[in-house]
mmCIF file with all atom_site columns, C-alpha atoms and ligand atoms in Angstrom:
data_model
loop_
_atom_site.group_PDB
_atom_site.id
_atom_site.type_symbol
_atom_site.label_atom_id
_atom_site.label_alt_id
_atom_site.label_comp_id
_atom_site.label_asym_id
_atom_site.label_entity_id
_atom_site.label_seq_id
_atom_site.pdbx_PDB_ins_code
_atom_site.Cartn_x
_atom_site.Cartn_y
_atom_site.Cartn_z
_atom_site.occupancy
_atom_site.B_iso_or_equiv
_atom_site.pdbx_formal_charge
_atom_site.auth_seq_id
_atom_site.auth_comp_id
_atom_site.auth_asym_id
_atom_site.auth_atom_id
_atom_site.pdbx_PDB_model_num
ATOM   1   C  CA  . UNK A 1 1   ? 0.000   0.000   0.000   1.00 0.00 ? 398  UNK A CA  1
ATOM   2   C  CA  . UNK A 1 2   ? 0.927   3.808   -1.045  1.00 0.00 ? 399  UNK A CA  1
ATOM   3   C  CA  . UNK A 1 3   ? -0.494  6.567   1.157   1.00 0.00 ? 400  UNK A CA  1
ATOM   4   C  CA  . UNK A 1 4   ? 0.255   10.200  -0.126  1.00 0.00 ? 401  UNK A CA  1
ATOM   5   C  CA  . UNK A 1 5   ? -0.497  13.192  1.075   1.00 0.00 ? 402  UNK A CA  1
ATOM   6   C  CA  . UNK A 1 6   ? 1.391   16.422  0.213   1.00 0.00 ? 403  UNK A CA  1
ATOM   7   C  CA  . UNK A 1 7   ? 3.910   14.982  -1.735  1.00 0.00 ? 404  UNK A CA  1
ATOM   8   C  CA  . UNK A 1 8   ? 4.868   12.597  0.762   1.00 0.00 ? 405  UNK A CA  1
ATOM   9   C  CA  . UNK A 1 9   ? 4.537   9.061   0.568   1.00 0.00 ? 406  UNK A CA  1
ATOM   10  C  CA  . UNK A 1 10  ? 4.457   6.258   2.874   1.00 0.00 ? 407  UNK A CA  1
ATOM   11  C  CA  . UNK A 1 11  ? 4.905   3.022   1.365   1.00 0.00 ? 408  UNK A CA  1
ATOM   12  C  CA  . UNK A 1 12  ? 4.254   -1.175  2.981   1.00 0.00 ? 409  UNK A CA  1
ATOM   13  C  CA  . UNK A 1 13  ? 6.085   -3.527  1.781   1.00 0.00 ? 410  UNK A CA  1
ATOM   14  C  CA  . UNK A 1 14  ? 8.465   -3.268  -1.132  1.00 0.00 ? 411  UNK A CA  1
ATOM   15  C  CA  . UNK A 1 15  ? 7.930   -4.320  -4.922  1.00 0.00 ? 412  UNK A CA  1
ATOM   16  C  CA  . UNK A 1 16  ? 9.579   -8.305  -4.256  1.00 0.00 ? 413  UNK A CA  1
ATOM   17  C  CA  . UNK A 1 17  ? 12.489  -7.258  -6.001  1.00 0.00 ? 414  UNK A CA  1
ATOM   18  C  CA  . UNK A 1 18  ? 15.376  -4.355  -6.797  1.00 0.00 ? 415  UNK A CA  1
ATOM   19  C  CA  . UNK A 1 19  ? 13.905  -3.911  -10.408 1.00 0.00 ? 416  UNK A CA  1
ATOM   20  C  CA  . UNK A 1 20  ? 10.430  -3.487  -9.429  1.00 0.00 ? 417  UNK A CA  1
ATOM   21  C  CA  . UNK A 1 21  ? 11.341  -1.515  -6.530  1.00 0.00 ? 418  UNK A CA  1
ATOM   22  C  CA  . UNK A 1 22  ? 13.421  1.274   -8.664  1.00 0.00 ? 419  UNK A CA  1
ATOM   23  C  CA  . UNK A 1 23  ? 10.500  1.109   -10.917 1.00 0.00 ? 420  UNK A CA  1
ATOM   24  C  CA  . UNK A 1 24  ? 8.296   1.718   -8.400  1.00 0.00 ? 421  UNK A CA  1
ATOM   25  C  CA  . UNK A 1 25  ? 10.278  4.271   -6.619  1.00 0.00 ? 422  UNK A CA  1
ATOM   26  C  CA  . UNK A 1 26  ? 10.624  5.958   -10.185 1.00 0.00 ? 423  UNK A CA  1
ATOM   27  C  CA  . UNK A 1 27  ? 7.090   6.423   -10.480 1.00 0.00 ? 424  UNK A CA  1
ATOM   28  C  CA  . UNK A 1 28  ? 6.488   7.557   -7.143  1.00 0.00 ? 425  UNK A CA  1
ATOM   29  C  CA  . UNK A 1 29  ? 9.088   10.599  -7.965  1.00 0.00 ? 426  UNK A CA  1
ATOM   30  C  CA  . UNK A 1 30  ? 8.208   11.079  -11.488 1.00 0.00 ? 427  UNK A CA  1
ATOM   31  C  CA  . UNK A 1 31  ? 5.158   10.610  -11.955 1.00 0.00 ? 428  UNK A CA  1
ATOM   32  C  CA  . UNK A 1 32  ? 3.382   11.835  -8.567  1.00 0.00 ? 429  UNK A CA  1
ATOM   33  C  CA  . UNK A 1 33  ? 5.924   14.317  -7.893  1.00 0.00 ? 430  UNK A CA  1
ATOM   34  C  CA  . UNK A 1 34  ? 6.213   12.295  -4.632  1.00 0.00 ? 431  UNK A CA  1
ATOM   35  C  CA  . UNK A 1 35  ? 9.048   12.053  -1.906  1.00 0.00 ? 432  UNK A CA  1
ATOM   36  C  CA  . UNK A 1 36  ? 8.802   8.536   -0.389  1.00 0.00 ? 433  UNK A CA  1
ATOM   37  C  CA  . UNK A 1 37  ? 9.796   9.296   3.450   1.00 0.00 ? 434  UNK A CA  1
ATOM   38  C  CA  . UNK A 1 38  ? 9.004   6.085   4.860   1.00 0.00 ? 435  UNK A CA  1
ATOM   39  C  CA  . UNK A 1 39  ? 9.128   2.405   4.268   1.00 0.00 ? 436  UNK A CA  1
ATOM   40  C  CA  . UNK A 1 40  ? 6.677   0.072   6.840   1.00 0.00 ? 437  UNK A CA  1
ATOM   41  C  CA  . UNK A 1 41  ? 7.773   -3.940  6.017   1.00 0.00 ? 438  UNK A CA  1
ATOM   42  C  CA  . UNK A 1 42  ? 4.362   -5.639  7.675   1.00 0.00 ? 439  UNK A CA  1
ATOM   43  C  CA  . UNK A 1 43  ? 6.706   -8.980  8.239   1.00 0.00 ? 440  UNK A CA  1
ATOM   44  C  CA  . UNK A 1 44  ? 9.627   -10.342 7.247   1.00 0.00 ? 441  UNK A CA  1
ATOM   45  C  CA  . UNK A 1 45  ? 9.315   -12.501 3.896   1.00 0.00 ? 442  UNK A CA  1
ATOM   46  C  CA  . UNK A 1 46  ? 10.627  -11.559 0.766   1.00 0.00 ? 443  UNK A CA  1
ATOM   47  C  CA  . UNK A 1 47  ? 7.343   -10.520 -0.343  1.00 0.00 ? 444  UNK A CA  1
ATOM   48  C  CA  . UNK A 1 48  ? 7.685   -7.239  1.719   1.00 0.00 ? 445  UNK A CA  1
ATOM   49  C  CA  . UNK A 1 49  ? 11.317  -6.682  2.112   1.00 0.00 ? 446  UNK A CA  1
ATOM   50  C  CA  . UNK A 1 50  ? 12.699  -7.906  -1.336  1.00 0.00 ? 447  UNK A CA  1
ATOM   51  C  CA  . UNK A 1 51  ? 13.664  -4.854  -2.622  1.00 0.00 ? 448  UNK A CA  1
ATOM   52  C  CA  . UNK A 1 52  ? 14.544  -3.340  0.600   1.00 0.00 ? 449  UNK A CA  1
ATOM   53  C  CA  . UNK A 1 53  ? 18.396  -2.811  -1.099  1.00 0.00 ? 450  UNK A CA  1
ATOM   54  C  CA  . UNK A 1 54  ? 16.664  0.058   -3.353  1.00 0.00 ? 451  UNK A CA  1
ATOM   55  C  CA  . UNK A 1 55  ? 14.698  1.869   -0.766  1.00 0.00 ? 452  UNK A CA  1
ATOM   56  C  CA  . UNK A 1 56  ? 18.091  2.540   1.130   1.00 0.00 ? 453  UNK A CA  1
ATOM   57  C  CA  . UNK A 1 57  ? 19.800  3.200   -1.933  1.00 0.00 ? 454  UNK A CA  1
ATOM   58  C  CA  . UNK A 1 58  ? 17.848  6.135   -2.624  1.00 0.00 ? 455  UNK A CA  1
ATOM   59  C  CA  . UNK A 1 59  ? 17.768  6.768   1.198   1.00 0.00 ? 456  UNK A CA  1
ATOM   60  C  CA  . UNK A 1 60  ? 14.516  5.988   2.547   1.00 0.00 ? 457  UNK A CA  1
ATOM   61  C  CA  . UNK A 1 61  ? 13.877  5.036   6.244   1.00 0.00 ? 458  UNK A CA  1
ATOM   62  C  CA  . UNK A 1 62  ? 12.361  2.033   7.197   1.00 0.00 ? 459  UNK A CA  1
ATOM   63  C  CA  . UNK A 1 63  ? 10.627  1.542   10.418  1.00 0.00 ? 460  UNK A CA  1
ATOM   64  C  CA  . UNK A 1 64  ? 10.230  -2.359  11.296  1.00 0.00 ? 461  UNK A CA  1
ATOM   65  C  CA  . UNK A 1 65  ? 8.703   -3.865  14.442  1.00 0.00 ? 462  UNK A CA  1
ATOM   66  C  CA  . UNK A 1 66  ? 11.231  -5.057  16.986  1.00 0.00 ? 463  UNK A CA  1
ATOM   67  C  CA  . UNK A 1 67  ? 9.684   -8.560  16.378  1.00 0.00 ? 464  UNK A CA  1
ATOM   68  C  CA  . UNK A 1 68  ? 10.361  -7.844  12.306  1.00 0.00 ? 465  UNK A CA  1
ATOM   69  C  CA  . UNK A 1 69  ? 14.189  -6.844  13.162  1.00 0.00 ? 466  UNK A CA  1
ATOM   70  C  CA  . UNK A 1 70  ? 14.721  -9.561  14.963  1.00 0.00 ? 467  UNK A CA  1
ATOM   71  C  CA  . UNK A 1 71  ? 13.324  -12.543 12.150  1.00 0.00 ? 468  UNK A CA  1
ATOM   72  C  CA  . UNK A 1 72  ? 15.000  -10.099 9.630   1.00 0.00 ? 469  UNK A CA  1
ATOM   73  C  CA  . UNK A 1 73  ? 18.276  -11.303 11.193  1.00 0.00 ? 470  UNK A CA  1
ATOM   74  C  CA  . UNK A 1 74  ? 17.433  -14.495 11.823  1.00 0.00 ? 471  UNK A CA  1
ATOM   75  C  CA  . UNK A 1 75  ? 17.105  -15.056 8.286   1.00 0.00 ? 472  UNK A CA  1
ATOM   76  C  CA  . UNK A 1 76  ? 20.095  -13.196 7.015   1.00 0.00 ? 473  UNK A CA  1
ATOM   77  C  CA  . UNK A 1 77  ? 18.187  -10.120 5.528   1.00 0.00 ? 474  UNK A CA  1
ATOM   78  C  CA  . UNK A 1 78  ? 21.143  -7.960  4.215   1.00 0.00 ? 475  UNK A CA  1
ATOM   79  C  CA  . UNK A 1 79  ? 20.408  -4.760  5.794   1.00 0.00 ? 476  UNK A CA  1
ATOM   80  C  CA  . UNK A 1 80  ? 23.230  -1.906  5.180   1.00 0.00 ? 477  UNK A CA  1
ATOM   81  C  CA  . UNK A 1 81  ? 20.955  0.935   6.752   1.00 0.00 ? 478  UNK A CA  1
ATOM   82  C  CA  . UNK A 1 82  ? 19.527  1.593   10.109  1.00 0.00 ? 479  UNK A CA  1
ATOM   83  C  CA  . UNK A 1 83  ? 16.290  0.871   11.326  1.00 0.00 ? 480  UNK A CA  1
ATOM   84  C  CA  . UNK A 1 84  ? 13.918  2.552   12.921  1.00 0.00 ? 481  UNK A CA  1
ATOM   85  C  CA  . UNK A 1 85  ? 12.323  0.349   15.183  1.00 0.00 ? 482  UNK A CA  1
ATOM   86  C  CA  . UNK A 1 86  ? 9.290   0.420   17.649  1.00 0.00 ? 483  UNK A CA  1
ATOM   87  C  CA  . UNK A 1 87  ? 7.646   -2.343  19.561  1.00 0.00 ? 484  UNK A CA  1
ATOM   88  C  CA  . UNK A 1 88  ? 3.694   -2.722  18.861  1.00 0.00 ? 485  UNK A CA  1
ATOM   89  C  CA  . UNK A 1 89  ? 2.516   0.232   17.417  1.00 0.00 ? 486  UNK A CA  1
ATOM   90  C  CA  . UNK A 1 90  ? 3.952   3.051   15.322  1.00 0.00 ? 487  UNK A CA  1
ATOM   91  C  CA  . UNK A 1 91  ? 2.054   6.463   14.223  1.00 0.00 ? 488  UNK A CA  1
ATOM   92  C  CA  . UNK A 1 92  ? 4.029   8.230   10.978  1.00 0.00 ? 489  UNK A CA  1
ATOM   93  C  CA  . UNK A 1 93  ? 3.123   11.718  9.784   1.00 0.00 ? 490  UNK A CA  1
ATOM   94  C  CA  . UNK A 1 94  ? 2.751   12.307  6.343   1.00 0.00 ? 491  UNK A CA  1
ATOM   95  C  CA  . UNK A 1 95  ? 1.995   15.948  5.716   1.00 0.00 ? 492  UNK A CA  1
ATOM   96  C  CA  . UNK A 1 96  ? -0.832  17.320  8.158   1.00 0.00 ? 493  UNK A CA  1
ATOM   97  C  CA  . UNK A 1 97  ? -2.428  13.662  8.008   1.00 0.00 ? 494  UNK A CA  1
ATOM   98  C  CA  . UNK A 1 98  ? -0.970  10.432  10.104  1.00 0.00 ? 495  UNK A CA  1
ATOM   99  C  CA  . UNK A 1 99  ? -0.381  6.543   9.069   1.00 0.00 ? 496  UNK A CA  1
ATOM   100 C  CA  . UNK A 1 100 ? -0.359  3.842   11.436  1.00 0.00 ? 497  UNK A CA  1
ATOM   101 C  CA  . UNK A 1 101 ? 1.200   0.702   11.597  1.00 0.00 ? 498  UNK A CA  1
ATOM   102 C  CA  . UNK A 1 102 ? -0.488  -1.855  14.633  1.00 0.00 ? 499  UNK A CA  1
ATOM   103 C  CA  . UNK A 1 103 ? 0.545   -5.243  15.648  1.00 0.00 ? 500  UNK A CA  1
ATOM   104 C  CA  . UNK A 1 104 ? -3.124  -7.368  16.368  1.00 0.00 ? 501  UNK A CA  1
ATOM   105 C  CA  . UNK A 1 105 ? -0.837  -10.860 16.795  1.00 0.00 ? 502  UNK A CA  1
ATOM   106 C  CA  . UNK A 1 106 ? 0.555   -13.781 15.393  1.00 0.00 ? 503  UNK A CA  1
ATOM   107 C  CA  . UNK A 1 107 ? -1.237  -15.770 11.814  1.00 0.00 ? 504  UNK A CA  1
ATOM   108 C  CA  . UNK A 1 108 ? 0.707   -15.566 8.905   1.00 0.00 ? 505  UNK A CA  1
ATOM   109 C  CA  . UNK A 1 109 ? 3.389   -15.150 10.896  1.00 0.00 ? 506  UNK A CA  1
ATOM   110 C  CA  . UNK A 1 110 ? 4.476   -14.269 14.305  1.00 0.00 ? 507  UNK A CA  1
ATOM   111 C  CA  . UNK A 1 111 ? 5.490   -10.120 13.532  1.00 0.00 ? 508  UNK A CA  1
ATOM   112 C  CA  . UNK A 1 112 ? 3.076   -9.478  10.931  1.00 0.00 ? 509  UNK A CA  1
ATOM   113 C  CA  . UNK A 1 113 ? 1.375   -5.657  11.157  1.00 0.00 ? 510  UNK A CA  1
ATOM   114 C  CA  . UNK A 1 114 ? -1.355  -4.010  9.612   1.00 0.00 ? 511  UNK A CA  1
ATOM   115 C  CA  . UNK A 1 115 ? -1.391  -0.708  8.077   1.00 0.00 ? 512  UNK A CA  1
ATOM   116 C  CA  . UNK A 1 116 ? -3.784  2.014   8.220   1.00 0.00 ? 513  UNK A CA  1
ATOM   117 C  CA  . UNK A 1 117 ? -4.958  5.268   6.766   1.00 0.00 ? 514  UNK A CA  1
ATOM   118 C  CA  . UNK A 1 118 ? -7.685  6.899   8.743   1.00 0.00 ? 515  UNK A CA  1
ATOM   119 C  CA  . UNK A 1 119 ? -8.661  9.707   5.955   1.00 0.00 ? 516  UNK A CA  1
ATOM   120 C  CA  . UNK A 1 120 ? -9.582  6.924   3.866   1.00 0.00 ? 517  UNK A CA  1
ATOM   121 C  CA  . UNK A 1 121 ? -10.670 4.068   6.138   1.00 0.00 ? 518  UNK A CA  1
ATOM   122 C  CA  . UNK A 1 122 ? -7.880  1.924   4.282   1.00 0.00 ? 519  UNK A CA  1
ATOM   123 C  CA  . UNK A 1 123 ? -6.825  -1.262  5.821   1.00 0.00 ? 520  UNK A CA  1
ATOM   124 C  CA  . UNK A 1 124 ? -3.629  -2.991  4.256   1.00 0.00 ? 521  UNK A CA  1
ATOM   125 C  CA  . UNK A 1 125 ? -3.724  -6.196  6.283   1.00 0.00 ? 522  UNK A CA  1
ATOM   126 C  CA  . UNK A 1 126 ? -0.802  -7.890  4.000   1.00 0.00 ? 523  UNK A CA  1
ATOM   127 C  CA  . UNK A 1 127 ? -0.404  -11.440 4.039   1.00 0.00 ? 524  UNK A CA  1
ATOM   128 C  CA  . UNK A 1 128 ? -2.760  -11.937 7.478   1.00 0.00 ? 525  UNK A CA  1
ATOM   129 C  CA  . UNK A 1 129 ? -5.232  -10.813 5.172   1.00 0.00 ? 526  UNK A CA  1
ATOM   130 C  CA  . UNK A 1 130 ? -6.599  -13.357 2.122   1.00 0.00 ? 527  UNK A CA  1
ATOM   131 C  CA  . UNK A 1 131 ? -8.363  -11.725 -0.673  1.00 0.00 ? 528  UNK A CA  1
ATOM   132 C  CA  . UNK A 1 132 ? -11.987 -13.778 -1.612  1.00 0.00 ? 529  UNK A CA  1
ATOM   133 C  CA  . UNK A 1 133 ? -11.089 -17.250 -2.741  1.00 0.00 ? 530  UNK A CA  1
ATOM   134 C  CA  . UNK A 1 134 ? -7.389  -17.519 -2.068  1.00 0.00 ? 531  UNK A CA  1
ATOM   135 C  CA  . UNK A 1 135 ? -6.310  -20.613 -0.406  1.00 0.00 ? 532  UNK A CA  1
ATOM   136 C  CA  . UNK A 1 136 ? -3.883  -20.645 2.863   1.00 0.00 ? 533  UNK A CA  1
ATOM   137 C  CA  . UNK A 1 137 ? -0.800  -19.419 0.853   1.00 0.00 ? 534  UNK A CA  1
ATOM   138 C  CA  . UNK A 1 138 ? 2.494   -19.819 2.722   1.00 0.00 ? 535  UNK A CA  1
ATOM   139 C  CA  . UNK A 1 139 ? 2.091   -21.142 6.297   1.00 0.00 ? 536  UNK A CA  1
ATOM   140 C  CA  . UNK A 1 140 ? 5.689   -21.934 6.943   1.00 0.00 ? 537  UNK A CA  1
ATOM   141 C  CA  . UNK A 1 141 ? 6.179   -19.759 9.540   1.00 0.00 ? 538  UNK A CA  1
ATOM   142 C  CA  . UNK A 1 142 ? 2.349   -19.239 10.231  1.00 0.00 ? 539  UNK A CA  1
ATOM   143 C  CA  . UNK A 1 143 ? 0.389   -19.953 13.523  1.00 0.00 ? 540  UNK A CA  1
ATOM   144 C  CA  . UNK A 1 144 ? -2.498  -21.163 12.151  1.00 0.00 ? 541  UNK A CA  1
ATOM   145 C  CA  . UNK A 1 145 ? -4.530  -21.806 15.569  1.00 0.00 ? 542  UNK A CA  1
ATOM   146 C  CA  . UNK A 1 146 ? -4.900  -18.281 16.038  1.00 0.00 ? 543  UNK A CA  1
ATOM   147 C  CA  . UNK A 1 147 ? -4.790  -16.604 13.345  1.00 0.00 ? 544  UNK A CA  1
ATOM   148 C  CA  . UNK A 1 148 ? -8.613  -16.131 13.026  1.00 0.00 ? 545  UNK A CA  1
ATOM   149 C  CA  . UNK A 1 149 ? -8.693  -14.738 16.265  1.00 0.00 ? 546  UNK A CA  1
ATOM   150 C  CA  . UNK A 1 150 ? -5.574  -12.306 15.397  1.00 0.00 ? 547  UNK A CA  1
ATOM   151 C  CA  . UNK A 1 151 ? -7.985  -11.276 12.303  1.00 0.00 ? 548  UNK A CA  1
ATOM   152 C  CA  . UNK A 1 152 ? -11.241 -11.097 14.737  1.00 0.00 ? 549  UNK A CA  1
ATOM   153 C  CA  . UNK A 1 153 ? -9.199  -8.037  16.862  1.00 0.00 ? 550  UNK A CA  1
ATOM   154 C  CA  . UNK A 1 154 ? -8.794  -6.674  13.759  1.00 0.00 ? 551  UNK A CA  1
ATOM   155 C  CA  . UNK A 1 155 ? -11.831 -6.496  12.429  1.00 0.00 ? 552  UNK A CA  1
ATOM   156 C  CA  . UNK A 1 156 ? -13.091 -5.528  15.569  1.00 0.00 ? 553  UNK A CA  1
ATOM   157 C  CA  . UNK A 1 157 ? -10.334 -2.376  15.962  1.00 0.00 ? 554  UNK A CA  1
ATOM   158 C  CA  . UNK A 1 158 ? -11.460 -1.346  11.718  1.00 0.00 ? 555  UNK A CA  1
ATOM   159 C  CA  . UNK A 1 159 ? -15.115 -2.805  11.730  1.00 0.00 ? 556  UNK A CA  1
ATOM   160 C  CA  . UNK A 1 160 ? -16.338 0.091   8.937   1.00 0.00 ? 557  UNK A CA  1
ATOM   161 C  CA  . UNK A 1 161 ? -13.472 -0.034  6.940   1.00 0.00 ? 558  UNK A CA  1
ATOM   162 C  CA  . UNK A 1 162 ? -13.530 0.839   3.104   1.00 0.00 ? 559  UNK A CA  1
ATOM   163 C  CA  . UNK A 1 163 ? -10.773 -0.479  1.511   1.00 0.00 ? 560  UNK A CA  1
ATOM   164 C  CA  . UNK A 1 164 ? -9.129  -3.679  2.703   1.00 0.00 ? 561  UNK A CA  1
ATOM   165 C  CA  . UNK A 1 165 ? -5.881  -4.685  0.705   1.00 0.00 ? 562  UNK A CA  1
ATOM   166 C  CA  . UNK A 1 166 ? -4.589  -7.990  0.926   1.00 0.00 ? 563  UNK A CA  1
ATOM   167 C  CA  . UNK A 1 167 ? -0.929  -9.040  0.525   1.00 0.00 ? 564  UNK A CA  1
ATOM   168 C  CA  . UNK A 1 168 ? -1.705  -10.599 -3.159  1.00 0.00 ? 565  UNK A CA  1
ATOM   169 C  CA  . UNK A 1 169 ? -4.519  -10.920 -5.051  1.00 0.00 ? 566  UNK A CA  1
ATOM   170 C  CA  . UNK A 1 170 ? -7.647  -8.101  -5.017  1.00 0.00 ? 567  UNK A CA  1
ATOM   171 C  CA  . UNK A 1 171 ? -8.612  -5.789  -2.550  1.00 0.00 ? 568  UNK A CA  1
ATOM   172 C  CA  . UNK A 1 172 ? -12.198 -5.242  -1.144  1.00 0.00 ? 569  UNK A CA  1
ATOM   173 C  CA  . UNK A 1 173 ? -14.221 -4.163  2.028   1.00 0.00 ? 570  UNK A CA  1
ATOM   174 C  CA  . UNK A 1 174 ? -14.889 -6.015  5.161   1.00 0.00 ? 571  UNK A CA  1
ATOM   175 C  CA  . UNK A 1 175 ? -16.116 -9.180  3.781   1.00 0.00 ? 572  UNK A CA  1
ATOM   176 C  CA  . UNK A 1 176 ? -12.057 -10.096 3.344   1.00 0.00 ? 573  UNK A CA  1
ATOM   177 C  CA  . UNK A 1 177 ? -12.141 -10.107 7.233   1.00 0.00 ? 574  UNK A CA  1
ATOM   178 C  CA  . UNK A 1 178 ? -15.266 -12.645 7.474   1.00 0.00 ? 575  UNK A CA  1
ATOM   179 C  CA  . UNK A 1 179 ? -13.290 -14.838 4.229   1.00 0.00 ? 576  UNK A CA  1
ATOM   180 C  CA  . UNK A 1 180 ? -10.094 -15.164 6.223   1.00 0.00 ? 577  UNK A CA  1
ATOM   181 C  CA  . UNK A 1 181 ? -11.495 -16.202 9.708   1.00 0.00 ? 578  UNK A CA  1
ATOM   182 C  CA  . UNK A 1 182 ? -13.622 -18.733 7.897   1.00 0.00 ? 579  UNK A CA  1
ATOM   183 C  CA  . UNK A 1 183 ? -10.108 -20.387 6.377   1.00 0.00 ? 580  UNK A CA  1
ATOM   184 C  CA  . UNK A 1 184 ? -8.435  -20.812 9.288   1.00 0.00 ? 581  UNK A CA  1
ATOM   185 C  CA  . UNK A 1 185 ? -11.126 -21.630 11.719  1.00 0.00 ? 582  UNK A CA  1
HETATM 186 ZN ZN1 . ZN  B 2 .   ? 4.756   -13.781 4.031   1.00 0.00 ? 1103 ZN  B ZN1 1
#
């Protein structure tokens, strides 16, 4: 997810590779006229940290969960930039409007976030999230007995909201919530 406001971007999770990610970061710059001032990785697969390289090449900060940081390192994650870390709950500021990033508990895996954007009721729940009709995905490192009730707090913290993204696939409105807890129950 991409939240702008006055030419300043926050961004979760990177393209899944350095290519993507310059193309992406390209586009943010050209084409928006956008400074990217913050990258939020919601866990620590390559899915959301795979072009990480290219965000600190063109100097953007990243702010990871103490729980990310540490799983980061765990599994080798080159990281040649410092991170700004914080422990369950981080509030950005992007112009005169604010992001938040919230950890609700463990399902796809044990650090993963969830973004949001008040000024648009936008939820980008990553890979906890499933878009309508995906199966499980990737539960290597997932805790499948509670993820439904990880996704239940959620729902229960953004019950209204408008725009739910999910880590692949399409986004939608609340009914992702109701889609996931059904898989893993
Ligand atoms: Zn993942």
């Amino acid at each position: 997810m991409l939240v702008i406001n006055e030419n300043k971007g926050v961004v979760f999770d990177t393209p899944t590779d350095d290519k993507s990610s310059l193309e992406f970061i390209n586009f943010v710059t050209n084409e928006l006229k956008s400074e990217i001032i913050g990258l939020i990785p919601t866990h620590f697969h390559k899915d959301c940290v795979g072009g990480i390289a290219e965000f600190e090449n063109h100097n953007i900060p990243t702010y990871a969960s103490n729980q990310t940081i540490k799983l980061l390192k765990k599994n080798s994650q080159k990281l040649s930039k410092p991170i700004k870390t914080f422990d369950k709950n981080l509030i950005l500021d992007i112009g005169n409007k604010k992001v938040y990033a919230k950890y609700f508990g463990e399902g796809h895996t044990k650090d993963n976030i969830v973004g949001y954007f008040p000024d648009d009721d936008a939820v980008f729940g990553g890979c906890l999230i499933k878009e309508i009709d995906a199966n499980k995905g990737n539960i290597e490192d997932a805790s499948i007995k509670v993820w439904s009730a990880t996704v239940e707090k959620i729902k229960l913290k953004y019950p209204s909201a408008k725009i739910m993204i999910p880590g692949h696939g399409k986004s939608g409105g609340v009914e992702l919530f109701d889609y996931t807890i059904k898989l893993f129950e």
